[in-house]
mmCIF file of C-alpha atoms (C1' of nucleotides) in Angstrom:
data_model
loop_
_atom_site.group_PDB
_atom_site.id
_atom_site.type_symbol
_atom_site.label_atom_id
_atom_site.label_comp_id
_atom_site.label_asym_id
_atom_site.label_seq_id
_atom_site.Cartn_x
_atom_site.Cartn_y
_atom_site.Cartn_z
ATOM 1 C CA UNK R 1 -60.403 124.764 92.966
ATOM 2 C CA UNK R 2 -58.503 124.907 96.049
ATOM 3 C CA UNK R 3 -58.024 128.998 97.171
ATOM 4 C CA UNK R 4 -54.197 130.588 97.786
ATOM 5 C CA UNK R 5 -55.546 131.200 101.752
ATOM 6 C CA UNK R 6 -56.009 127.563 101.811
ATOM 7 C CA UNK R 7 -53.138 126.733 99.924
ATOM 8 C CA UNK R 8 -51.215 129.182 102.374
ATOM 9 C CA UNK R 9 -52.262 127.572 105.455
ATOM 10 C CA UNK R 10 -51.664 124.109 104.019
ATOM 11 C CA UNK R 11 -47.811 125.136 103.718
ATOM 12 C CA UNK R 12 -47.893 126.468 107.324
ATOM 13 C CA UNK R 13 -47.466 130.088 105.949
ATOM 14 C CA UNK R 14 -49.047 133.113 106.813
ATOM 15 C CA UNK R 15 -51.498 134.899 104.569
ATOM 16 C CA UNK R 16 -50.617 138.196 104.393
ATOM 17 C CA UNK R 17 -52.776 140.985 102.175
ATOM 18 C CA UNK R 18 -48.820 141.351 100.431
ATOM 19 C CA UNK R 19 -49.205 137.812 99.689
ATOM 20 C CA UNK R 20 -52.893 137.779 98.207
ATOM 21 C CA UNK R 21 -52.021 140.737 96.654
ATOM 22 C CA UNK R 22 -48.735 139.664 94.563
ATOM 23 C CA UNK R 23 -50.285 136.191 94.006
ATOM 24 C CA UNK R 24 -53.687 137.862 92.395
ATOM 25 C CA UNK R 25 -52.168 140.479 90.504
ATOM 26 C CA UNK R 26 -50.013 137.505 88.942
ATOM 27 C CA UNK R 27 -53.539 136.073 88.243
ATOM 28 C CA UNK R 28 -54.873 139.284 86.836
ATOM 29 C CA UNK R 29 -51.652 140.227 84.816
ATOM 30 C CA UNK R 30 -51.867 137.346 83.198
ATOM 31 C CA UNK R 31 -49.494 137.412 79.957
ATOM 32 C CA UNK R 32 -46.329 136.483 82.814
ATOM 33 C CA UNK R 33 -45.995 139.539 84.023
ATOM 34 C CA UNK R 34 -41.859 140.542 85.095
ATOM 35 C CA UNK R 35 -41.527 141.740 89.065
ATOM 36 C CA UNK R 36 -41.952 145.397 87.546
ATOM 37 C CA UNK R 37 -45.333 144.215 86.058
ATOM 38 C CA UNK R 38 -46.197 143.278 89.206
ATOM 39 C CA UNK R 39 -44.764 145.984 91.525
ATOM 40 C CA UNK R 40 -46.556 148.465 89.265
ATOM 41 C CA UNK R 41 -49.839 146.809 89.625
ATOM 42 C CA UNK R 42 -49.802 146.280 93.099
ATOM 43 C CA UNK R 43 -48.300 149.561 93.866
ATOM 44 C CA UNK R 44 -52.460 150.589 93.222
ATOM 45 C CA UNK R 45 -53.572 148.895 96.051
ATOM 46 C CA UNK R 46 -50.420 148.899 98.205
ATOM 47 C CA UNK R 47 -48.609 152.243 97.480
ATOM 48 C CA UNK R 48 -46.308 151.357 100.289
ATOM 49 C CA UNK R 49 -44.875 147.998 99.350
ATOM 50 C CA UNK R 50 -41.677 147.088 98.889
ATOM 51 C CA UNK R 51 -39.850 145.705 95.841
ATOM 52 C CA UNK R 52 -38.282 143.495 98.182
ATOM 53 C CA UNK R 53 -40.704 142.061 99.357
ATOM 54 C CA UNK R 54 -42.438 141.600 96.155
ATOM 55 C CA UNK R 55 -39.011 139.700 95.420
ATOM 56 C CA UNK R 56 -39.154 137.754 98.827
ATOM 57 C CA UNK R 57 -42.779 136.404 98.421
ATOM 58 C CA UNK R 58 -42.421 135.596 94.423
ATOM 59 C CA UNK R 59 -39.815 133.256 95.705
ATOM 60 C CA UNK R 60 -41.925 131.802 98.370
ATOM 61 C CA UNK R 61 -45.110 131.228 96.106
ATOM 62 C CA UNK R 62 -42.239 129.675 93.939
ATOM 63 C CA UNK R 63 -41.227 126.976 96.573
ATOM 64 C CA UNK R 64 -44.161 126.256 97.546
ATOM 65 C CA UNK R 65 -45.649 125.297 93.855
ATOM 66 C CA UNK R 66 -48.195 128.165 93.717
ATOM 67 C CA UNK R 67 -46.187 130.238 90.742
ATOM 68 C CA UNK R 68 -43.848 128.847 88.021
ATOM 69 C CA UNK R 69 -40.847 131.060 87.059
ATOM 70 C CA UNK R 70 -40.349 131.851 83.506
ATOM 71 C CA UNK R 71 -37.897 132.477 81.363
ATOM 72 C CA UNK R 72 -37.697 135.198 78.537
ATOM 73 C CA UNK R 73 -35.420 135.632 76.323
ATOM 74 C CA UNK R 74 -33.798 139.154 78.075
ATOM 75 C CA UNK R 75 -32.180 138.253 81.271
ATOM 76 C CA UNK R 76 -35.351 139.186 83.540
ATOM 77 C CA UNK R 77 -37.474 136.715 85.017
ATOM 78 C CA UNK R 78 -41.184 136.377 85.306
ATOM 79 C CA UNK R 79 -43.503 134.606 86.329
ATOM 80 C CA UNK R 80 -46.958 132.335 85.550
ATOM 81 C CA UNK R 81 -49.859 131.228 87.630
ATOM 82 C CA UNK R 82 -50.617 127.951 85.572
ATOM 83 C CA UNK R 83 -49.458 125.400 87.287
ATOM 84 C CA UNK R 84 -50.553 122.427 84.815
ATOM 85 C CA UNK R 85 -48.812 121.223 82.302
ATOM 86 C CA UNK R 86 -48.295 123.424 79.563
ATOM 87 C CA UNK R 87 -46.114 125.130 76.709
ATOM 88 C CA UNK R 88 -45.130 128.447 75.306
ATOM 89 C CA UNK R 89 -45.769 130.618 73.160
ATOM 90 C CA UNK R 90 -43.146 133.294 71.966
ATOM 91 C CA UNK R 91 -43.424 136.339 70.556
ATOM 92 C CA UNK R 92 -40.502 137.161 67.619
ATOM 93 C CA UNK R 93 -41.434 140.676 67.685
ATOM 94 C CA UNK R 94 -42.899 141.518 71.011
ATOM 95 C CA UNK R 95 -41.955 140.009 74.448
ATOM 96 C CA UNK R 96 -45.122 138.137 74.842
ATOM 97 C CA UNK R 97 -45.331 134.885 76.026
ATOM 98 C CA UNK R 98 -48.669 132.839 75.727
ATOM 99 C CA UNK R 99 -49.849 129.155 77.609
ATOM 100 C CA UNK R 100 -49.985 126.665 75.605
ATOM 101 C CA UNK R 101 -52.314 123.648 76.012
ATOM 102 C CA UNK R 102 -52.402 120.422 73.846
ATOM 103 C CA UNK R 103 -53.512 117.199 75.261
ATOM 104 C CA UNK R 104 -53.427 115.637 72.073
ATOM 105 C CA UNK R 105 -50.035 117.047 71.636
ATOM 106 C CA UNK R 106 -49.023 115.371 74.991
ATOM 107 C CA UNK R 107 -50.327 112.209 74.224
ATOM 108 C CA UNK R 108 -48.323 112.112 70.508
ATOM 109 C CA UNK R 109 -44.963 113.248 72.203
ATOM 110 C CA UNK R 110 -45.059 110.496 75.046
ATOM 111 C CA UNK R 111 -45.921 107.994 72.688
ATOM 112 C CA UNK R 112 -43.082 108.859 70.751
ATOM 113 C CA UNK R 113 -40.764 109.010 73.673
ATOM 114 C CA UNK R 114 -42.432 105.610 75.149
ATOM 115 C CA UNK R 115 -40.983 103.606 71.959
ATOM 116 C CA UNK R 116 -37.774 105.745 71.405
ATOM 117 C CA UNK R 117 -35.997 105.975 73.881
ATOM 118 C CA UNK R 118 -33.002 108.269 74.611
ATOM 119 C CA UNK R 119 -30.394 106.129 76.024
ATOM 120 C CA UNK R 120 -28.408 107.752 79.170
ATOM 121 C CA UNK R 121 -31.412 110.008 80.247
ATOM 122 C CA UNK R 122 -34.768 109.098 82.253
ATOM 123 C CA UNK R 123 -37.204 112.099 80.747
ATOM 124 C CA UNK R 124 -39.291 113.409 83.247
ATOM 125 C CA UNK R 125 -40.778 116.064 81.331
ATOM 126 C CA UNK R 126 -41.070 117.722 77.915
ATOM 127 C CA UNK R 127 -41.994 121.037 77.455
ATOM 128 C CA UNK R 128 -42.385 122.736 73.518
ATOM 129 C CA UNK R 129 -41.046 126.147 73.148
ATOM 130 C CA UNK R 130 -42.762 127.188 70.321
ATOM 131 C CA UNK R 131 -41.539 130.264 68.654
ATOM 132 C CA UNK R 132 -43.169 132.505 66.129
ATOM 133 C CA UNK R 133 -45.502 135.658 65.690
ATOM 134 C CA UNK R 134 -49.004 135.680 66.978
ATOM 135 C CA UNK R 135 -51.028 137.413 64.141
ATOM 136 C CA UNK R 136 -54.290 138.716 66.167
ATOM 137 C CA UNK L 1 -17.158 122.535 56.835
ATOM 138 C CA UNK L 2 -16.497 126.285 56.993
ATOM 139 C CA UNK L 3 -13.861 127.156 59.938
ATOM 140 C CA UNK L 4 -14.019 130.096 62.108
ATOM 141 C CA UNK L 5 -11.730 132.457 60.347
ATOM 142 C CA UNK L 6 -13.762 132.686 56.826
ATOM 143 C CA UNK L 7 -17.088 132.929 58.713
ATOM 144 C CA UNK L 8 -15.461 135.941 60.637
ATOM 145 C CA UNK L 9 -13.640 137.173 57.135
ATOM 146 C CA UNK L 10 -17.263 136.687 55.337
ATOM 147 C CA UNK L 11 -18.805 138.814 57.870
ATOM 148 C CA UNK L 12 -16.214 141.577 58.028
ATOM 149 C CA UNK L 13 -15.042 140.736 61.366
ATOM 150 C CA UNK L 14 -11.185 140.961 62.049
ATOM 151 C CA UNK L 15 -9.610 137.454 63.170
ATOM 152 C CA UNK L 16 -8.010 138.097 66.355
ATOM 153 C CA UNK L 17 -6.656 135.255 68.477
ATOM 154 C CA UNK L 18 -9.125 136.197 71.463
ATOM 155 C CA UNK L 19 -11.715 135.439 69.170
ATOM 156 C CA UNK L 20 -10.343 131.784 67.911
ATOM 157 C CA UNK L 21 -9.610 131.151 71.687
ATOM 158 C CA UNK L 22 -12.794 132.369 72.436
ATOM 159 C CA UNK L 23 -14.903 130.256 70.017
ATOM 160 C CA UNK L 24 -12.525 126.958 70.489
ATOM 161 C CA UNK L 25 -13.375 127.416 73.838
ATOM 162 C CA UNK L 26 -16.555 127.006 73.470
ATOM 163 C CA UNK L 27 -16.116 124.023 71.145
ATOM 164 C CA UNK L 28 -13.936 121.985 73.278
ATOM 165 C CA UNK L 29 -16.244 122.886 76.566
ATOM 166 C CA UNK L 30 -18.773 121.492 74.877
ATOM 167 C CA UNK L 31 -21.034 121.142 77.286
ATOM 168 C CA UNK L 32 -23.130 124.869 76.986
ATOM 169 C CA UNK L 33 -20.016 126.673 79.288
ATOM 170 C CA UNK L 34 -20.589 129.667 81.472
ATOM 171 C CA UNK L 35 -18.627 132.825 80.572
ATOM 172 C CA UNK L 36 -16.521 131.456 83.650
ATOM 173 C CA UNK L 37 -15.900 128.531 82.087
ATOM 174 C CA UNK L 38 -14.757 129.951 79.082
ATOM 175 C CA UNK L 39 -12.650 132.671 80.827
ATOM 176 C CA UNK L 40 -11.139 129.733 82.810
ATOM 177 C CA UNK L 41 -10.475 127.842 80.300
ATOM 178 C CA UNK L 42 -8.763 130.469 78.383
ATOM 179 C CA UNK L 43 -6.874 132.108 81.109
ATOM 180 C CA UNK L 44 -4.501 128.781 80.442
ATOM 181 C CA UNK L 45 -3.703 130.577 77.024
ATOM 182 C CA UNK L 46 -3.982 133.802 77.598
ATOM 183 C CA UNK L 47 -3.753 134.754 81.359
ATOM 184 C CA UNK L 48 -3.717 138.402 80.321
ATOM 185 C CA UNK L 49 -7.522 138.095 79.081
ATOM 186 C CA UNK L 50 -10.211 140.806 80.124
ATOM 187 C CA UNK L 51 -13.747 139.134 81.251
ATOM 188 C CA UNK L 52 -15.541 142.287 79.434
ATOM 189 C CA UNK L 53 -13.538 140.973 76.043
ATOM 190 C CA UNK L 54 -14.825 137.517 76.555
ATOM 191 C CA UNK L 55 -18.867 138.843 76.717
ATOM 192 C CA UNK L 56 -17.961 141.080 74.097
ATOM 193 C CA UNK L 57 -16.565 138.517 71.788
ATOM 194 C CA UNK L 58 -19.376 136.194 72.704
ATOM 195 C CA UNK L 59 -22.116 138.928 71.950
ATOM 196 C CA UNK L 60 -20.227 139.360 68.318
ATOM 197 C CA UNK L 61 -20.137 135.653 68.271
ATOM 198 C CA UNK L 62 -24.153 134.933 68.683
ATOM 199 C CA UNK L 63 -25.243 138.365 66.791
ATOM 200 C CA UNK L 64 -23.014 137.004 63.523
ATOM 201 C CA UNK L 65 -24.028 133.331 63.764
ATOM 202 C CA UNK L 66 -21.304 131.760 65.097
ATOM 203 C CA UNK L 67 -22.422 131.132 68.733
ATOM 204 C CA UNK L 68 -25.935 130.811 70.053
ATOM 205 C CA UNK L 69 -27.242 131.610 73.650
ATOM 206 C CA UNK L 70 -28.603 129.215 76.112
ATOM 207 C CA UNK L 71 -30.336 130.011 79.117
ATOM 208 C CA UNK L 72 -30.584 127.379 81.720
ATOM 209 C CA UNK L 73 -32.674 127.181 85.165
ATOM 210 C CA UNK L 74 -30.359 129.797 86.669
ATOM 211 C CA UNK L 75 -30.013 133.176 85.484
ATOM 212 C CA UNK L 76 -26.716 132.829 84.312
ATOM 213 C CA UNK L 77 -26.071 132.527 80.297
ATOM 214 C CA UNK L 78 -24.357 130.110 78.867
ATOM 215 C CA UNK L 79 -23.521 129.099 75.215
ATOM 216 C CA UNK L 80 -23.820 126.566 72.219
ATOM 217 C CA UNK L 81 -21.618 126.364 69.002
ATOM 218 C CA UNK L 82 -24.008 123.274 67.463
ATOM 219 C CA UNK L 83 -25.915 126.400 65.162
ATOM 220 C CA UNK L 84 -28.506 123.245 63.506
ATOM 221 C CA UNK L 85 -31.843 123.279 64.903
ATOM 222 C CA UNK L 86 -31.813 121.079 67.836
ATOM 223 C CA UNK L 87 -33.386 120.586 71.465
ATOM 224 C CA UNK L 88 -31.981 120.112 74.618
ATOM 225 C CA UNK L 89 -31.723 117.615 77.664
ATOM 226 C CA UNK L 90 -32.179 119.620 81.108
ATOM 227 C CA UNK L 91 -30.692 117.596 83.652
ATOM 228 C CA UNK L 92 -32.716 117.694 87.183
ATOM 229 C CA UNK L 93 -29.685 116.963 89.370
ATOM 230 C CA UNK L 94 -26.919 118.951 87.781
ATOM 231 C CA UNK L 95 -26.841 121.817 85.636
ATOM 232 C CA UNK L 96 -25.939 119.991 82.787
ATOM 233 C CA UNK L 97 -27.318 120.802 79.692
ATOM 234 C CA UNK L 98 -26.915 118.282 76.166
ATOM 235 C CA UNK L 99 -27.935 118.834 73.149
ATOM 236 C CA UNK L 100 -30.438 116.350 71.435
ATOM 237 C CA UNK L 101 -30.987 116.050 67.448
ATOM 238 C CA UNK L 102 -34.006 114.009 66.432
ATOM 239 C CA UNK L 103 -34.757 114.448 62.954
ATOM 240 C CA UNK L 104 -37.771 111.648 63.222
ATOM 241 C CA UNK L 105 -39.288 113.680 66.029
ATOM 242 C CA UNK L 106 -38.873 117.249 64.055
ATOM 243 C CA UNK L 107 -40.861 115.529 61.375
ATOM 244 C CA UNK L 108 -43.454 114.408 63.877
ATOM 245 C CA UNK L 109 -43.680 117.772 65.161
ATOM 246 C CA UNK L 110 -43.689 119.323 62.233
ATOM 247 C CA UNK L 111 -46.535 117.434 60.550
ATOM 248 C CA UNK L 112 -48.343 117.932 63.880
ATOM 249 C CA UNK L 113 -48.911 121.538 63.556
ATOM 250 C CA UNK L 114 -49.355 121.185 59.543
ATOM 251 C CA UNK L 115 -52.692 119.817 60.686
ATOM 252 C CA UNK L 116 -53.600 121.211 63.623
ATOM 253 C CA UNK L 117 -52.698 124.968 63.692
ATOM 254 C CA UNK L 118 -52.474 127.231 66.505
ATOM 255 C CA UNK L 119 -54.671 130.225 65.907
ATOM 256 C CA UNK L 120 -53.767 133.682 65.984
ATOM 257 C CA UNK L 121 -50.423 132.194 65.889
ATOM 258 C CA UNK L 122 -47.582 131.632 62.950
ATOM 259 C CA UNK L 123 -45.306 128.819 63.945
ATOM 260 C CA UNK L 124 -41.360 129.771 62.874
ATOM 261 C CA UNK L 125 -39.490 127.065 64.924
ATOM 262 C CA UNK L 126 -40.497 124.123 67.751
ATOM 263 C CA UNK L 127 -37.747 123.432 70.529
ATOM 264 C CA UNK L 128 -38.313 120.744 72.994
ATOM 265 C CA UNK L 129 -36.832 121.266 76.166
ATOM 266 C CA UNK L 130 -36.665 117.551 77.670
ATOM 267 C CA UNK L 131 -35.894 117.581 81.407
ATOM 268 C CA UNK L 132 -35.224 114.277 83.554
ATOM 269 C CA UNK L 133 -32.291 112.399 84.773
ATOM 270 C CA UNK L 134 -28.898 111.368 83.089
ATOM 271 C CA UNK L 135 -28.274 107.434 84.352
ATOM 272 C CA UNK L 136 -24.859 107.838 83.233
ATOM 273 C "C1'" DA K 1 -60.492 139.841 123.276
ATOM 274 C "C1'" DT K 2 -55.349 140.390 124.725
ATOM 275 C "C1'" DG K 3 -50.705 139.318 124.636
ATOM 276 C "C1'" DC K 4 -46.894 136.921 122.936
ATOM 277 C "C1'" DC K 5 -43.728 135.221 119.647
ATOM 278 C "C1'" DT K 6 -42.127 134.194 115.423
ATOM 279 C "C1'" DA K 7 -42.693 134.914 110.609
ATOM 280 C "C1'" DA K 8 -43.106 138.341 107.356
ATOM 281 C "C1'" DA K 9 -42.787 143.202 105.601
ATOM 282 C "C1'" DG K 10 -40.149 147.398 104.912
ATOM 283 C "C1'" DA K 11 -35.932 149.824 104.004
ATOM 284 C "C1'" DT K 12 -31.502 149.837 102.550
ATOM 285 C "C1'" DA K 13 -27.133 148.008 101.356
ATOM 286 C "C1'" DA K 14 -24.742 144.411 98.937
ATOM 287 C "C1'" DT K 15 -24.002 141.138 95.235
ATOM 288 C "C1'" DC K 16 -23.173 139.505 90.806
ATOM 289 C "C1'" DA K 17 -23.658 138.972 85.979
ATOM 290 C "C1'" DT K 18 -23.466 141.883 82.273
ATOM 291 C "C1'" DT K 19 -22.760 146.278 79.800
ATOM 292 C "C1'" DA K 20 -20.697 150.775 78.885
ATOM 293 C "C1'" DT K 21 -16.820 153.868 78.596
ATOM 294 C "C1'" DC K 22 -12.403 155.183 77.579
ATOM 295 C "C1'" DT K 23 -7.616 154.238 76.401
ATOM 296 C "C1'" DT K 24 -4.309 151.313 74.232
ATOM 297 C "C1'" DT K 25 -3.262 147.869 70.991
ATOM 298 C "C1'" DT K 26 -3.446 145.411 66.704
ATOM 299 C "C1'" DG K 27 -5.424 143.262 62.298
ATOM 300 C "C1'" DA K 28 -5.269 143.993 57.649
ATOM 301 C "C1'" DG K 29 -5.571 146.715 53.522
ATOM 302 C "C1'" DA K 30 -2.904 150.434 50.950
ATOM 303 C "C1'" DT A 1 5.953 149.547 56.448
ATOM 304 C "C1'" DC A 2 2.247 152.886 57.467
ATOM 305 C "C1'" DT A 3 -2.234 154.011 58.615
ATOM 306 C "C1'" DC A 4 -6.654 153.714 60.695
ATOM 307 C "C1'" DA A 5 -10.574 151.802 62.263
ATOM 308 C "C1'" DA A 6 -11.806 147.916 64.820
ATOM 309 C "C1'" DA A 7 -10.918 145.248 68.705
ATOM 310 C "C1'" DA A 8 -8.789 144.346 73.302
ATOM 311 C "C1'" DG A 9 -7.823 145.751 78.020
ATOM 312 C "C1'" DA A 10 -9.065 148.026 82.243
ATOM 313 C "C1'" DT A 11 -12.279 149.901 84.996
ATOM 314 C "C1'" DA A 12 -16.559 151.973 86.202
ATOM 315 C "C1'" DA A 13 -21.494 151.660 85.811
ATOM 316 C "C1'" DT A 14 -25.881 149.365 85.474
ATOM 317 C "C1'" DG A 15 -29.718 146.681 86.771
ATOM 318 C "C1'" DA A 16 -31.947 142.720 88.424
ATOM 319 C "C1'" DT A 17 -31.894 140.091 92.427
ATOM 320 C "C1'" DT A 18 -30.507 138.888 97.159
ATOM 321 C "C1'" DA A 19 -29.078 139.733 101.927
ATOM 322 C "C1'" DT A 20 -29.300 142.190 106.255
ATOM 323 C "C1'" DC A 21 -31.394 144.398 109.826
ATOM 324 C "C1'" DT A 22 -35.280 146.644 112.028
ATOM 325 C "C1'" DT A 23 -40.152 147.089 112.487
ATOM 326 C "C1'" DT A 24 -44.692 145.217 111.981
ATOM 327 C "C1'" DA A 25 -48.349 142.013 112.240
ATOM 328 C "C1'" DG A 26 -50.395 137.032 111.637
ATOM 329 C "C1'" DG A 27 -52.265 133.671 114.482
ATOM 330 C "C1'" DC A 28 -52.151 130.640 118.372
ATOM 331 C "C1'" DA A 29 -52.526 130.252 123.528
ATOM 332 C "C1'" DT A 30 -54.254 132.162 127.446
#
DNA sequence: ATGCCTAAAGATAATCATTATCTTTTGAGA
DNA sequence: TCTCAAAAGATAATGATTATCTTTAGGCAT
């Protein structure tokens, strides 16, 4: 498991403690935390830091494949540290949104797309967006 | 096929010609407009038409049924009139968004997760969102 | 280790889609 | 036709995100 420093470096950025920081507590947060998540948790560590920034270096990480964006249903964006292939889980009643993994899911689907095609469109990827209520 | 006017009438909403325009809009678009498509598109029939009547009419539209919300890879919404459970083609390229109906693949699905359930987790609908290429 | 230089952080203003507010207009039942 | 609440129009406000500008600090060369 390669490290973010490493994965920094690799992309000719600097690693900053803002950086580590907003990356980890992304990490930590876990359930896709929104940029106020994130502010909030890093505001522990870093009283100082600036939503701006927190803004500026999402968007990096973003580019530079080391955070997905996601999107809720509200208008506000946020933002996942899995970067393998996965679905989603939402939450009817609550805005939580869980990873979804399913190899054998994966495999059935591309089958299925391997002998029917849809003419007019090359598929590159398909994700499930599986809505519901989690009962735990 | 029930038109516009008696699903407004059966849900106590006035007909107004915004709202036809509005909806038809939509329709004829077809392709998951923008409000600024629709409030282009309408401007030809009504120039006098207010951009806060268009969301309005559009938020009446989605919370009664009529009209369903689509959110794309920006962070601008657009909008649907096909109301029948169905997935959607993300195209890589463009923004272009199509609507896909497989009724072989929602069985395939749907069988899927009769056998293999998620746990802590109650299934109430499975959208796949199917990104690639058009070639036409 | 020190200095330099550019990238990044901080602070603040600006943007832009969307919503709220308030007044005027109009659909539709009496 | 009259009435009245609902809807449209106009405009301001909101809130997430982005842009701008100044200050700070990685990290490479000396």
């Amino acid at each position: 498991m390669i490290s973010v420093q490493e994965k920094l470096k690799e992309k000719g950025l600097k690693v900053t403690p803002q950086r580590m920081a907003i990356y980890n507590a992304v990490v930590k947060l876990n359930n896709h935390p929104t940029v106020e998540n994130i502010v909030d948790s890093i505001k522990i560590e870093y009283p100082s830091v600036s939503v701006g920034t927190v803004y500026k270096v999402l968007n990096v990480l973003v580019e530079n494949g080391l955070l997905r964006k996601v999107k809720s249903e509200k208008d506000i964006m946020r933002y996942d540290a899995m970067m393998e292939h996965h679905h989603h889980l939402y939450c009817n009643a609550t805005d939580r949104i869980e990873d979804y993994e399913d190899m054998q899911l994966d495999t059935l689907v591309k089958d299925y797309f391997n002998r029917k095609k849809i003419k007019g469109f090359k598929i590159q990827e398909v994700k499930l967006q599986i809505t519901g209520n989690f009962t735990t």
